[in-house]
Protein backbone atom coordinates (compact mmCIF):
# COMPACT_ATOMS: atom_id res chain seq x y z
CA UNK A 1 0.00 0.00 0.00
CA UNK A 2 1.07 3.58 -0.62
CA UNK A 3 2.46 5.11 2.55
CA UNK A 4 2.00 8.75 3.39
CA UNK A 5 2.59 10.47 6.70
CA UNK A 6 0.65 13.54 7.74
CA UNK A 7 0.31 15.29 11.09
CA UNK A 8 -2.97 14.29 12.72
CA UNK A 9 -4.09 17.85 13.34
CA UNK A 10 -3.21 21.48 12.71
CA UNK A 11 -4.67 24.86 13.57
CA UNK A 12 -4.64 27.94 11.39
CA UNK A 13 -5.87 31.47 12.00
CA UNK A 14 -8.51 32.69 9.60
CA UNK A 15 -6.99 34.73 6.79
CA UNK A 16 -3.53 33.23 7.22
CA UNK A 17 -1.91 30.67 4.96
CA UNK A 18 -2.41 27.04 5.93
CA UNK A 19 0.56 24.84 5.06
CA UNK A 20 -0.22 21.14 5.26
CA UNK A 21 2.78 18.80 4.96
CA UNK A 22 2.86 15.25 3.67
CA UNK A 23 5.68 12.77 3.59
CA UNK A 24 5.64 10.22 0.77
CA UNK A 25 9.20 8.93 0.76
CA UNK A 26 8.31 5.67 -1.02
CA UNK A 27 6.72 7.32 -4.03
CA UNK A 28 8.18 6.29 -7.36
CA UNK A 29 9.26 8.56 -10.16
CA UNK A 30 6.09 8.55 -12.21
CA UNK A 31 3.43 8.57 -9.49
CA UNK A 32 1.39 11.68 -8.97
CA UNK A 33 0.55 13.01 -5.52
CA UNK A 34 -3.13 13.76 -4.95
CA UNK A 35 -4.77 15.90 -2.31
CA UNK A 36 -8.36 15.65 -1.18
CA UNK A 37 -10.29 17.14 1.68
CA UNK A 38 -13.41 16.08 3.52
CA UNK A 39 -15.59 18.61 5.23
CA UNK A 40 -17.66 17.17 8.04
CA UNK A 41 -20.60 15.08 6.85
CA UNK A 42 -19.72 15.51 3.19
CA UNK A 43 -17.97 13.33 0.62
CA UNK A 44 -14.26 13.96 -0.04
CA UNK A 45 -13.43 16.74 -2.48
CA UNK A 46 -10.59 16.62 -4.98
CA UNK A 47 -8.22 19.57 -4.53
CA UNK A 48 -5.13 19.22 -6.67
CA UNK A 49 -2.47 16.82 -7.90
CA UNK A 50 1.11 17.06 -9.11
CA UNK A 51 4.14 15.10 -10.25
CA UNK A 52 7.25 17.19 -9.75
CA UNK A 53 6.53 20.80 -10.60
CA UNK A 54 4.61 23.10 -8.32
CA UNK A 55 0.94 23.33 -9.16
CA UNK A 56 -1.69 25.95 -8.45
CA UNK A 57 -5.40 26.10 -9.02
CA UNK A 58 -8.29 28.14 -7.68
CA UNK A 59 -8.35 26.16 -4.46
CA UNK A 60 -4.74 25.68 -3.46
CA UNK A 61 -1.07 25.41 -4.35
CA UNK A 62 0.98 22.25 -4.21
CA UNK A 63 4.70 22.37 -3.58
CA UNK A 64 6.62 19.14 -4.20
CA UNK A 65 10.22 18.82 -3.08
CA UNK A 66 12.84 18.16 -5.72
CA UNK A 67 13.43 14.62 -4.43
CA UNK A 68 9.63 14.09 -4.45
CA UNK A 69 9.70 12.59 -0.97
CA UNK A 70 7.38 15.21 0.46
CA UNK A 71 4.89 17.87 -0.51
CA UNK A 72 3.02 20.77 1.04
CA UNK A 73 -0.50 21.85 0.28
CA UNK A 74 -0.97 25.58 0.73
CA UNK A 75 -4.29 27.29 1.27
CA UNK A 76 -3.20 30.90 0.85
CA UNK A 77 -5.96 32.61 2.84
CA UNK A 78 -7.72 30.05 5.00
CA UNK A 79 -11.36 30.61 5.87
CA UNK A 80 -13.60 28.88 8.38
CA UNK A 81 -15.04 26.85 5.48
CA UNK A 82 -11.61 25.28 4.95
CA UNK A 83 -11.95 23.40 8.24
CA UNK A 84 -11.77 19.78 7.13
CA UNK A 85 -9.69 16.62 7.06
CA UNK A 86 -7.04 16.84 4.35
CA UNK A 87 -5.74 13.68 2.71
CA UNK A 88 -2.52 13.27 0.79
CA UNK A 89 -2.32 10.09 -1.28
CA UNK A 90 -0.88 8.48 -4.37
CA UNK A 91 -1.79 5.32 -6.28
CA UNK A 92 0.41 2.46 -4.97
CA UNK A 93 1.39 1.04 -8.35
CA UNK A 94 -0.04 0.62 -11.80
CA UNK A 95 -3.78 0.78 -12.22
CA UNK A 96 -4.58 0.38 -8.53
CA UNK A 97 -6.97 2.42 -6.40
CA UNK A 98 -6.04 5.31 -4.17
CA UNK A 99 -5.42 4.53 -0.52
CA UNK A 100 -6.54 7.13 1.98
CA UNK A 101 -4.82 7.36 5.35
CA UNK A 102 -6.09 9.26 8.37
CA UNK A 103 -5.20 12.67 6.95
CA UNK A 104 -4.71 15.96 8.78
CA UNK A 105 -7.60 17.57 10.59
CA UNK A 106 -7.24 21.29 9.88
CA UNK A 107 -9.10 23.65 12.16
CA UNK A 108 -9.35 27.23 10.96
CA UNK A 109 -9.89 29.52 13.92
CA UNK A 110 -11.55 32.95 13.81
CA UNK B 1 -22.85 20.38 -14.43
CA UNK B 2 -24.62 18.21 -11.86
CA UNK B 3 -22.44 16.43 -9.34
CA UNK B 4 -22.44 12.81 -8.28
CA UNK B 5 -25.74 11.79 -6.77
CA UNK B 6 -26.38 8.93 -4.40
CA UNK B 7 -29.64 7.45 -3.27
CA UNK B 8 -30.88 6.95 -0.71
CA UNK B 9 -29.04 9.36 1.57
CA UNK B 10 -29.99 7.52 4.75
CA UNK B 11 -31.01 3.95 5.33
CA UNK B 12 -31.77 1.80 8.36
CA UNK B 13 -31.73 -1.96 7.94
CA UNK B 14 -31.84 -4.98 10.19
CA UNK B 15 -29.13 -7.62 10.47
CA UNK B 16 -29.53 -10.31 7.85
CA UNK B 17 -31.28 -8.09 5.35
CA UNK B 18 -29.77 -6.93 2.09
CA UNK B 19 -29.44 -3.44 0.71
CA UNK B 20 -28.86 -1.82 -2.68
CA UNK B 21 -27.32 1.61 -3.00
CA UNK B 22 -27.35 3.67 -6.17
CA UNK B 23 -24.89 6.13 -7.68
CA UNK B 24 -25.26 8.41 -10.68
CA UNK B 25 -21.91 9.77 -11.86
CA UNK B 26 -21.19 13.14 -13.36
CA UNK B 27 -22.24 13.25 -16.99
CA UNK B 28 -19.41 12.02 -19.19
CA UNK B 29 -17.62 10.18 -16.40
CA UNK B 30 -17.24 6.49 -17.12
CA UNK B 31 -15.45 5.30 -14.02
CA UNK B 32 -17.26 4.78 -10.73
CA UNK B 33 -15.59 3.79 -7.47
CA UNK B 34 -17.19 2.85 -4.18
CA UNK B 35 -15.75 3.41 -0.72
CA UNK B 36 -16.80 2.53 2.81
CA UNK B 37 -16.04 5.02 5.56
CA UNK B 38 -16.19 4.19 9.26
CA UNK B 39 -14.71 6.01 12.26
CA UNK B 40 -12.44 3.08 13.04
CA UNK B 41 -11.18 2.08 9.60
CA UNK B 42 -11.40 5.36 7.75
CA UNK B 43 -11.97 5.49 4.02
CA UNK B 44 -11.64 2.05 2.45
CA UNK B 45 -11.89 1.16 -1.22
CA UNK B 46 -14.59 -1.32 -2.19
CA UNK B 47 -14.50 -1.58 -5.98
CA UNK B 48 -14.18 0.34 -9.21
CA UNK B 49 -16.13 -0.03 -12.43
CA UNK B 50 -15.29 1.24 -15.86
CA UNK B 51 -17.46 0.64 -18.91
CA UNK B 52 -19.57 -1.93 -17.03
CA UNK B 53 -16.49 -3.96 -16.01
CA UNK B 54 -15.07 -4.27 -12.54
CA UNK B 55 -11.55 -2.96 -12.80
CA UNK B 56 -10.43 -3.17 -9.19
CA UNK B 57 -11.72 -4.74 -6.01
CA UNK B 58 -10.84 -4.03 -2.42
CA UNK B 59 -10.47 -6.44 0.43
CA UNK B 60 -14.10 -6.96 1.35
CA UNK B 61 -16.10 -10.19 1.65
CA UNK B 62 -18.21 -11.49 -1.18
CA UNK B 63 -21.34 -10.10 0.49
CA UNK B 64 -20.35 -6.80 -1.08
CA UNK B 65 -20.98 -6.64 -4.80
CA UNK B 66 -21.57 -4.04 -7.42
CA UNK B 67 -22.37 -3.43 -11.03
CA UNK B 68 -22.36 -0.68 -13.57
CA UNK B 69 -24.89 -0.05 -16.29
CA UNK B 70 -24.37 1.11 -19.85
CA UNK B 71 -25.23 4.70 -18.84
CA UNK B 72 -22.40 4.54 -16.23
CA UNK B 73 -24.80 4.52 -13.31
CA UNK B 74 -23.72 2.07 -10.65
CA UNK B 75 -25.24 0.10 -7.83
CA UNK B 76 -23.69 -1.71 -4.94
CA UNK B 77 -25.34 -4.46 -2.97
CA UNK B 78 -24.62 -5.79 0.48
CA UNK B 79 -26.25 -9.07 1.39
CA UNK B 80 -26.75 -10.58 4.83
CA UNK B 81 -26.08 -7.32 6.60
CA UNK B 82 -23.98 -7.31 9.76
CA UNK B 83 -23.78 -4.64 12.46
CA UNK B 84 -20.27 -3.82 11.28
CA UNK B 85 -21.59 -2.82 7.89
CA UNK B 86 -22.94 0.37 9.42
CA UNK B 87 -21.00 3.07 7.61
CA UNK B 88 -21.04 5.92 5.16
CA UNK B 89 -20.88 4.51 1.64
CA UNK B 90 -19.37 6.89 -0.85
CA UNK B 91 -19.40 6.78 -4.60
CA UNK B 92 -16.91 8.68 -6.75
CA UNK B 93 -16.76 9.19 -10.50
CA UNK B 94 -13.93 10.17 -12.80
CA UNK B 95 -13.26 10.71 -16.46
CA UNK B 96 -11.57 8.12 -18.61
CA UNK B 97 -7.83 8.57 -18.30
CA UNK B 98 -8.13 10.58 -15.07
CA UNK B 99 -8.95 7.77 -12.69
CA UNK B 100 -7.48 9.44 -9.64
CA UNK B 101 -9.15 12.81 -10.04
CA UNK B 102 -12.31 11.58 -8.40
CA UNK B 103 -15.48 13.47 -7.64
CA UNK B 104 -17.39 12.13 -4.68
CA UNK B 105 -21.07 12.08 -3.94
CA UNK B 106 -22.55 12.96 -0.54
CA UNK B 107 -22.73 9.33 0.48
CA UNK B 108 -25.36 6.99 1.83
CA UNK B 109 -25.43 6.60 5.59
CA UNK B 110 -26.33 2.99 6.34
CA UNK B 111 -27.25 1.95 9.85
CA UNK B 112 -27.66 -1.74 10.60
CA UNK B 113 -29.57 -2.61 13.77
JSON list of N, CA, C and O in Angstrom, two decimals, chain A residues 69-110:
[
{"chain": "A", "resi": 69, "resn": "UNK", "atom": "N", "xyz": [10.01, 13.37, -2.17]},
{"chain": "A", "resi": 69, "resn": "UNK", "atom": "CA", "xyz": [9.70, 12.59, -0.97]},
{"chain": "A", "resi": 69, "resn": "UNK", "atom": "C", "xyz": [8.69, 13.29, -0.07]},
{"chain": "A", "resi": 69, "resn": "UNK", "atom": "O", "xyz": [8.20, 12.69, 0.90]},
{"chain": "A", "resi": 70, "resn": "UNK", "atom": "N", "xyz": [8.40, 14.53, -0.34]},
{"chain": "A", "resi": 70, "resn": "UNK", "atom": "CA", "xyz": [7.38, 15.21, 0.46]},
{"chain": "A", "resi": 70, "resn": "UNK", "atom": "C", "xyz": [6.74, 16.32, -0.35]},
{"chain": "A", "resi": 70, "resn": "UNK", "atom": "O", "xyz": [7.26, 16.73, -1.39]},
{"chain": "A", "resi": 71, "resn": "UNK", "atom": "N", "xyz": [5.59, 16.77, 0.15]},
{"chain": "A", "resi": 71, "resn": "UNK", "atom": "CA", "xyz": [4.89, 17.87, -0.51]},
{"chain": "A", "resi": 71, "resn": "UNK", "atom": "C", "xyz": [4.16, 18.68, 0.55]},
{"chain": "A", "resi": 71, "resn": "UNK", "atom": "O", "xyz": [3.97, 18.24, 1.69]},
{"chain": "A", "resi": 72, "resn": "UNK", "atom": "N", "xyz": [3.77, 19.88, 0.17]},
{"chain": "A", "resi": 72, "resn": "UNK", "atom": "CA", "xyz": [3.02, 20.77, 1.04]},
{"chain": "A", "resi": 72, "resn": "UNK", "atom": "C", "xyz": [1.85, 21.36, 0.27]},
{"chain": "A", "resi": 72, "resn": "UNK", "atom": "O", "xyz": [2.03, 21.87, -0.84]},
{"chain": "A", "resi": 73, "resn": "UNK", "atom": "N", "xyz": [0.68, 21.22, 0.84]},
{"chain": "A", "resi": 73, "resn": "UNK", "atom": "CA", "xyz": [-0.50, 21.85, 0.28]},
{"chain": "A", "resi": 73, "resn": "UNK", "atom": "C", "xyz": [-0.66, 23.20, 0.96]},
{"chain": "A", "resi": 73, "resn": "UNK", "atom": "O", "xyz": [-0.62, 23.28, 2.19]},
{"chain": "A", "resi": 74, "resn": "UNK", "atom": "N", "xyz": [-0.84, 24.23, 0.17]},
{"chain": "A", "resi": 74, "resn": "UNK", "atom": "CA", "xyz": [-0.97, 25.58, 0.73]},
{"chain": "A", "resi": 74, "resn": "UNK", "atom": "C", "xyz": [-2.34, 26.15, 0.38]},
{"chain": "A", "resi": 74, "resn": "UNK", "atom": "O", "xyz": [-2.72, 26.23, -0.79]},
{"chain": "A", "resi": 75, "resn": "UNK", "atom": "N", "xyz": [-3.06, 26.52, 1.44]},
{"chain": "A", "resi": 75, "resn": "UNK", "atom": "CA", "xyz": [-4.29, 27.29, 1.27]},
{"chain": "A", "resi": 75, "resn": "UNK", "atom": "C", "xyz": [-3.91, 28.72, 1.60]},
{"chain": "A", "resi": 75, "resn": "UNK", "atom": "O", "xyz": [-3.64, 29.03, 2.77]},
{"chain": "A", "resi": 76, "resn": "UNK", "atom": "N", "xyz": [-3.85, 29.60, 0.62]},
{"chain": "A", "resi": 76, "resn": "UNK", "atom": "CA", "xyz": [-3.20, 30.90, 0.85]},
{"chain": "A", "resi": 76, "resn": "UNK", "atom": "C", "xyz": [-3.91, 31.80, 1.86]},
{"chain": "A", "resi": 76, "resn": "UNK", "atom": "O", "xyz": [-3.24, 32.53, 2.59]},
{"chain": "A", "resi": 77, "resn": "UNK", "atom": "N", "xyz": [-5.20, 31.77, 1.91]},
{"chain": "A", "resi": 77, "resn": "UNK", "atom": "CA", "xyz": [-5.96, 32.61, 2.84]},
{"chain": "A", "resi": 77, "resn": "UNK", "atom": "C", "xyz": [-7.08, 31.76, 3.43]},
{"chain": "A", "resi": 77, "resn": "UNK", "atom": "O", "xyz": [-8.20, 31.75, 2.92]},
{"chain": "A", "resi": 78, "resn": "UNK", "atom": "N", "xyz": [-6.76, 31.02, 4.46]},
{"chain": "A", "resi": 78, "resn": "UNK", "atom": "CA", "xyz": [-7.72, 30.05, 5.00]},
{"chain": "A", "resi": 78, "resn": "UNK", "atom": "C", "xyz": [-8.96, 30.74, 5.55]},
{"chain": "A", "resi": 78, "resn": "UNK", "atom": "O", "xyz": [-8.88, 31.81, 6.18]},
{"chain": "A", "resi": 79, "resn": "UNK", "atom": "N", "xyz": [-10.10, 30.14, 5.30]},
{"chain": "A", "resi": 79, "resn": "UNK", "atom": "CA", "xyz": [-11.36, 30.61, 5.87]},
{"chain": "A", "resi": 79, "resn": "UNK", "atom": "C", "xyz": [-11.95, 29.51, 6.74]},
{"chain": "A", "resi": 79, "resn": "UNK", "atom": "O", "xyz": [-11.49, 28.36, 6.71]},
{"chain": "A", "resi": 80, "resn": "UNK", "atom": "N", "xyz": [-12.98, 29.86, 7.50]},
{"chain": "A", "resi": 80, "resn": "UNK", "atom": "CA", "xyz": [-13.60, 28.88, 8.38]},
{"chain": "A", "resi": 80, "resn": "UNK", "atom": "C", "xyz": [-14.11, 27.69, 7.57]},
{"chain": "A", "resi": 80, "resn": "UNK", "atom": "O", "xyz": [-14.15, 26.55, 8.07]},
{"chain": "A", "resi": 81, "resn": "UNK", "atom": "N", "xyz": [-14.51, 27.93, 6.32]},
{"chain": "A", "resi": 81, "resn": "UNK", "atom": "CA", "xyz": [-15.04, 26.85, 5.48]},
{"chain": "A", "resi": 81, "resn": "UNK", "atom": "C", "xyz": [-13.95, 25.87, 5.02]},
{"chain": "A", "resi": 81, "resn": "UNK", "atom": "O", "xyz": [-14.26, 24.84, 4.44]},
{"chain": "A", "resi": 82, "resn": "UNK", "atom": "N", "xyz": [-12.70, 26.21, 5.28]},
{"chain": "A", "resi": 82, "resn": "UNK", "atom": "CA", "xyz": [-11.61, 25.28, 4.95]},
{"chain": "A", "resi": 82, "resn": "UNK", "atom": "C", "xyz": [-11.36, 24.27, 6.07]},
{"chain": "A", "resi": 82, "resn": "UNK", "atom": "O", "xyz": [-10.50, 23.39, 5.93]},
{"chain": "A", "resi": 83, "resn": "UNK", "atom": "N", "xyz": [-12.08, 24.40, 7.17]},
{"chain": "A", "resi": 83, "resn": "UNK", "atom": "CA", "xyz": [-11.95, 23.40, 8.24]},
{"chain": "A", "resi": 83, "resn": "UNK", "atom": "C", "xyz": [-12.41, 22.05, 7.71]},
{"chain": "A", "resi": 83, "resn": "UNK", "atom": "O", "xyz": [-13.54, 21.89, 7.26]},
{"chain": "A", "resi": 84, "resn": "UNK", "atom": "N", "xyz": [-11.50, 21.07, 7.75]},
{"chain": "A", "resi": 84, "resn": "UNK", "atom": "CA", "xyz": [-11.77, 19.78, 7.13]},
{"chain": "A", "resi": 84, "resn": "UNK", "atom": "C", "xyz": [-10.62, 18.83, 7.44]},
{"chain": "A", "resi": 84, "resn": "UNK", "atom": "O", "xyz": [-9.60, 19.23, 8.01]},
{"chain": "A", "resi": 85, "resn": "UNK", "atom": "N", "xyz": [-10.79, 17.58, 7.03]},
{"chain": "A", "resi": 85, "resn": "UNK", "atom": "CA", "xyz": [-9.69, 16.62, 7.06]},
{"chain": "A", "resi": 85, "resn": "UNK", "atom": "C", "xyz": [-9.07, 16.61, 5.67]},
{"chain": "A", "resi": 85, "resn": "UNK", "atom": "O", "xyz": [-9.79, 16.45, 4.68]},
{"chain": "A", "resi": 86, "resn": "UNK", "atom": "N", "xyz": [-7.76, 16.78, 5.62]},
{"chain": "A", "resi": 86, "resn": "UNK", "atom": "CA", "xyz": [-7.04, 16.84, 4.35]},
{"chain": "A", "resi": 86, "resn": "UNK", "atom": "C", "xyz": [-6.23, 15.56, 4.16]},
{"chain": "A", "resi": 86, "resn": "UNK", "atom": "O", "xyz": [-5.47, 15.16, 5.02]},
{"chain": "A", "resi": 87, "resn": "UNK", "atom": "N", "xyz": [-6.42, 14.94, 3.01]},
{"chain": "A", "resi": 87, "resn": "UNK", "atom": "CA", "xyz": [-5.74, 13.68, 2.71]},
{"chain": "A", "resi": 87, "resn": "UNK", "atom": "C", "xyz": [-4.73, 13.88, 1.59]},
{"chain": "A", "resi": 87, "resn": "UNK", "atom": "O", "xyz": [-5.04, 14.47, 0.54]},
{"chain": "A", "resi": 88, "resn": "UNK", "atom": "N", "xyz": [-3.56, 13.33, 1.81]},
{"chain": "A", "resi": 88, "resn": "UNK", "atom": "CA", "xyz": [-2.52, 13.27, 0.79]},
{"chain": "A", "resi": 88, "resn": "UNK", "atom": "C", "xyz": [-2.40, 11.80, 0.41]},
{"chain": "A", "resi": 88, "resn": "UNK", "atom": "O", "xyz": [-2.37, 10.93, 1.28]},
{"chain": "A", "resi": 89, "resn": "UNK", "atom": "N", "xyz": [-2.36, 11.50, -0.88]},
{"chain": "A", "resi": 89, "resn": "UNK", "atom": "CA", "xyz": [-2.32, 10.09, -1.28]},
{"chain": "A", "resi": 89, "resn": "UNK", "atom": "C", "xyz": [-1.70, 9.97, -2.67]},
{"chain": "A", "resi": 89, "resn": "UNK", "atom": "O", "xyz": [-1.55, 10.96, -3.39]},
{"chain": "A", "resi": 90, "resn": "UNK", "atom": "N", "xyz": [-1.32, 8.76, -3.01]},
{"chain": "A", "resi": 90, "resn": "UNK", "atom": "CA", "xyz": [-0.88, 8.48, -4.37]},
{"chain": "A", "resi": 90, "resn": "UNK", "atom": "C", "xyz": [-1.19, 7.03, -4.68]},
{"chain": "A", "resi": 90, "resn": "UNK", "atom": "O", "xyz": [-1.25, 6.20, -3.76]},
{"chain": "A", "resi": 91, "resn": "UNK", "atom": "N", "xyz": [-1.46, 6.70, -5.93]},
{"chain": "A", "resi": 91, "resn": "UNK", "atom": "CA", "xyz": [-1.79, 5.32, -6.28]},
{"chain": "A", "resi": 91, "resn": "UNK", "atom": "C", "xyz": [-0.58, 4.43, -6.07]},
{"chain": "A", "resi": 91, "resn": "UNK", "atom": "O", "xyz": [0.51, 4.74, -6.56]},
{"chain": "A", "resi": 92, "resn": "UNK", "atom": "N", "xyz": [-0.73, 3.30, -5.34]},
{"chain": "A", "resi": 92, "resn": "UNK", "atom": "CA", "xyz": [0.41, 2.46, -4.97]},
{"chain": "A", "resi": 92, "resn": "UNK", "atom": "C", "xyz": [1.24, 2.01, -6.15]},
{"chain": "A", "resi": 92, "resn": "UNK", "atom": "O", "xyz": [2.46, 2.13, -6.12]},
{"chain": "A", "resi": 93, "resn": "UNK", "atom": "N", "xyz": [0.63, 1.50, -7.18]},
{"chain": "A", "resi": 93, "resn": "UNK", "atom": "CA", "xyz": [1.39, 1.04, -8.35]},
{"chain": "A", "resi": 93, "resn": "UNK", "atom": "C", "xyz": [0.41, 0.69, -9.45]},
{"chain": "A", "resi": 93, "resn": "UNK", "atom": "O", "xyz": [-0.67, 0.17, -9.18]},
{"chain": "A", "resi": 94, "resn": "UNK", "atom": "N", "xyz": [0.76, 0.98, -10.64]},
{"chain": "A", "resi": 94, "resn": "UNK", "atom": "CA", "xyz": [-0.04, 0.62, -11.80]},
{"chain": "A", "resi": 94, "resn": "UNK", "atom": "C", "xyz": [-1.46, 1.15, -11.71]},
{"chain": "A", "resi": 94, "resn": "UNK", "atom": "O", "xyz": [-1.72, 2.20, -11.17]},
{"chain": "A", "resi": 95, "resn": "UNK", "atom": "N", "xyz": [-2.38, 0.37, -12.18]},
{"chain": "A", "resi": 95, "resn": "UNK", "atom": "CA", "xyz": [-3.78, 0.78, -12.22]},
{"chain": "A", "resi": 95, "resn": "UNK", "atom": "C", "xyz": [-4.48, 0.32, -10.95]},
{"chain": "A", "resi": 95, "resn": "UNK", "atom": "O", "xyz": [-5.41, -0.48, -10.99]},
{"chain": "A", "resi": 96, "resn": "UNK", "atom": "N", "xyz": [-4.01, 0.80, -9.81]},
{"chain": "A", "resi": 96, "resn": "UNK", "atom": "CA", "xyz": [-4.58, 0.38, -8.53]},
{"chain": "A", "resi": 96, "resn": "UNK", "atom": "C", "xyz": [-5.26, 1.57, -7.87]},
{"chain": "A", "resi": 96, "resn": "UNK", "atom": "O", "xyz": [-4.96, 2.71, -8.18]},
{"chain": "A", "resi": 97, "resn": "UNK", "atom": "N", "xyz": [-6.21, 1.31, -6.97]},
{"chain": "A", "resi": 97, "resn": "UNK", "atom": "CA", "xyz": [-6.97, 2.42, -6.40]},
{"chain": "A", "resi": 97, "resn": "UNK", "atom": "C", "xyz": [-6.16, 3.24, -5.40]},
{"chain": "A", "resi": 97, "resn": "UNK", "atom": "O", "xyz": [-5.16, 2.78, -4.84]},
{"chain": "A", "resi": 98, "resn": "UNK", "atom": "N", "xyz": [-6.64, 4.45, -5.18]},
{"chain": "A", "resi": 98, "resn": "UNK", "atom": "CA", "xyz": [-6.04, 5.31, -4.17]},
{"chain": "A", "resi": 98, "resn": "UNK", "atom": "C", "xyz": [-6.26, 4.72, -2.78]},
{"chain": "A", "resi": 98, "resn": "UNK", "atom": "O", "xyz": [-7.28, 4.09, -2.52]},
{"chain": "A", "resi": 99, "resn": "UNK", "atom": "N", "xyz": [-5.30, 4.93, -1.91]},
{"chain": "A", "resi": 99, "resn": "UNK", "atom": "CA", "xyz": [-5.42, 4.53, -0.52]},
{"chain": "A", "resi": 99, "resn": "UNK", "atom": "C", "xyz": [-5.42, 5.81, 0.32]},
{"chain": "A", "resi": 99, "resn": "UNK", "atom": "O", "xyz": [-4.53, 6.65, 0.19]},
{"chain": "A", "resi": 100, "resn": "UNK", "atom": "N", "xyz": [-6.43, 5.94, 1.13]},
{"chain": "A", "resi": 100, "resn": "UNK", "atom": "CA", "xyz": [-6.54, 7.13, 1.98]},
{"chain": "A", "resi": 100, "resn": "UNK", "atom": "C", "xyz": [-6.14, 6.76, 3.40]},
{"chain": "A", "resi": 100, "resn": "UNK", "atom": "O", "xyz": [-6.66, 5.81, 3.97]},
{"chain": "A", "resi": 101, "resn": "UNK", "atom": "N", "xyz": [-5.20, 7.54, 3.96]},
{"chain": "A", "resi": 101, "resn": "UNK", "atom": "CA", "xyz": [-4.82, 7.36, 5.35]},
{"chain": "A", "resi": 101, "resn": "UNK", "atom": "C", "xyz": [-5.76, 8.13, 6.25]},
{"chain": "A", "resi": 101, "resn": "UNK", "atom": "O", "xyz": [-6.90, 8.38, 5.90]},
{"chain": "A", "resi": 102, "resn": "UNK", "atom": "N", "xyz": [-5.25, 8.53, 7.40]},
{"chain": "A", "resi": 102, "resn": "UNK", "atom": "CA", "xyz": [-6.09, 9.26, 8.37]},
{"chain": "A", "resi": 102, "resn": "UNK", "atom": "C", "xyz": [-6.12, 10.75, 8.10]},
{"chain": "A", "resi": 102, "resn": "UNK", "atom": "O", "xyz": [-6.96, 11.47, 8.63]},
{"chain": "A", "resi": 103, "resn": "UNK", "atom": "N", "xyz": [-5.17, 11.26, 7.32]},
{"chain": "A", "resi": 103, "resn": "UNK", "atom": "CA", "xyz": [-5.20, 12.67, 6.95]},
{"chain": "A", "resi": 103, "resn": "UNK", "atom": "C", "xyz": [-4.85, 13.61, 8.09]},
{"chain": "A", "resi": 103, "resn": "UNK", "atom": "O", "xyz": [-4.51, 13.18, 9.20]},
{"chain": "A", "resi": 104, "resn": "UNK", "atom": "N", "xyz": [-4.93, 14.90, 7.80]},
{"chain": "A", "resi": 104, "resn": "UNK", "atom": "CA", "xyz": [-4.71, 15.96, 8.78]},
{"chain": "A", "resi": 104, "resn": "UNK", "atom": "C", "xyz": [-6.01, 16.70, 9.01]},
{"chain": "A", "resi": 104, "resn": "UNK", "atom": "O", "xyz": [-6.63, 17.18, 8.06]},
{"chain": "A", "resi": 105, "resn": "UNK", "atom": "N", "xyz": [-6.40, 16.78, 10.26]},
{"chain": "A", "resi": 105, "resn": "UNK", "atom": "CA", "xyz": [-7.60, 17.57, 10.59]},
{"chain": "A", "resi": 105, "resn": "UNK", "atom": "C", "xyz": [-7.18, 19.02, 10.77]},
{"chain": "A", "resi": 105, "resn": "UNK", "atom": "O", "xyz": [-6.50, 19.36, 11.73]},
{"chain": "A", "resi": 106, "resn": "UNK", "atom": "N", "xyz": [-7.56, 19.87, 9.82]},
{"chain": "A", "resi": 106, "resn": "UNK", "atom": "CA", "xyz": [-7.24, 21.29, 9.88]},
{"chain": "A", "resi": 106, "resn": "UNK", "atom": "C", "xyz": [-8.40, 22.04, 10.51]},
{"chain": "A", "resi": 106, "resn": "UNK", "atom": "O", "xyz": [-9.54, 21.94, 10.04]},
{"chain": "A", "resi": 107, "resn": "UNK", "atom": "N", "xyz": [-8.10, 22.79, 11.53]},
{"chain": "A", "resi": 107, "resn": "UNK", "atom": "CA", "xyz": [-9.10, 23.65, 12.16]},
{"chain": "A", "resi": 107, "resn": "UNK", "atom": "C", "xyz": [-8.70, 25.09, 11.89]},
{"chain": "A", "resi": 107, "resn": "UNK", "atom": "O", "xyz": [-7.61, 25.52, 12.29]},
{"chain": "A", "resi": 108, "resn": "UNK", "atom": "N", "xyz": [-9.58, 25.82, 11.21]},
{"chain": "A", "resi": 108, "resn": "UNK", "atom": "CA", "xyz": [-9.35, 27.23, 10.96]},
{"chain": "A", "resi": 108, "resn": "UNK", "atom": "C", "xyz": [-10.09, 28.00, 12.04]},
{"chain": "A", "resi": 108, "resn": "UNK", "atom": "O", "xyz": [-11.31, 27.83, 12.22]},
{"chain": "A", "resi": 109, "resn": "UNK", "atom": "N", "xyz": [-9.35, 28.86, 12.73]},
{"chain": "A", "resi": 109, "resn": "UNK", "atom": "CA", "xyz": [-9.89, 29.52, 13.92]},
{"chain": "A", "resi": 109, "resn": "UNK", "atom": "C", "xyz": [-10.08, 31.01, 13.63]},
{"chain": "A", "resi": 109, "resn": "UNK", "atom": "O", "xyz": [-9.19, 31.66, 13.10]},
{"chain": "A", "resi": 110, "resn": "UNK", "atom": "N", "xyz": [-11.25, 31.52, 14.02]},
{"chain": "A", "resi": 110, "resn": "UNK", "atom": "CA", "xyz": [-11.55, 32.95, 13.81]},
{"chain": "A", "resi": 110, "resn": "UNK", "atom": "C", "xyz": [-10.69, 33.84, 14.72]},
{"chain": "A", "resi": 110, "resn": "UNK", "atom": "O", "xyz": [-10.30, 33.43, 15.81]}
]
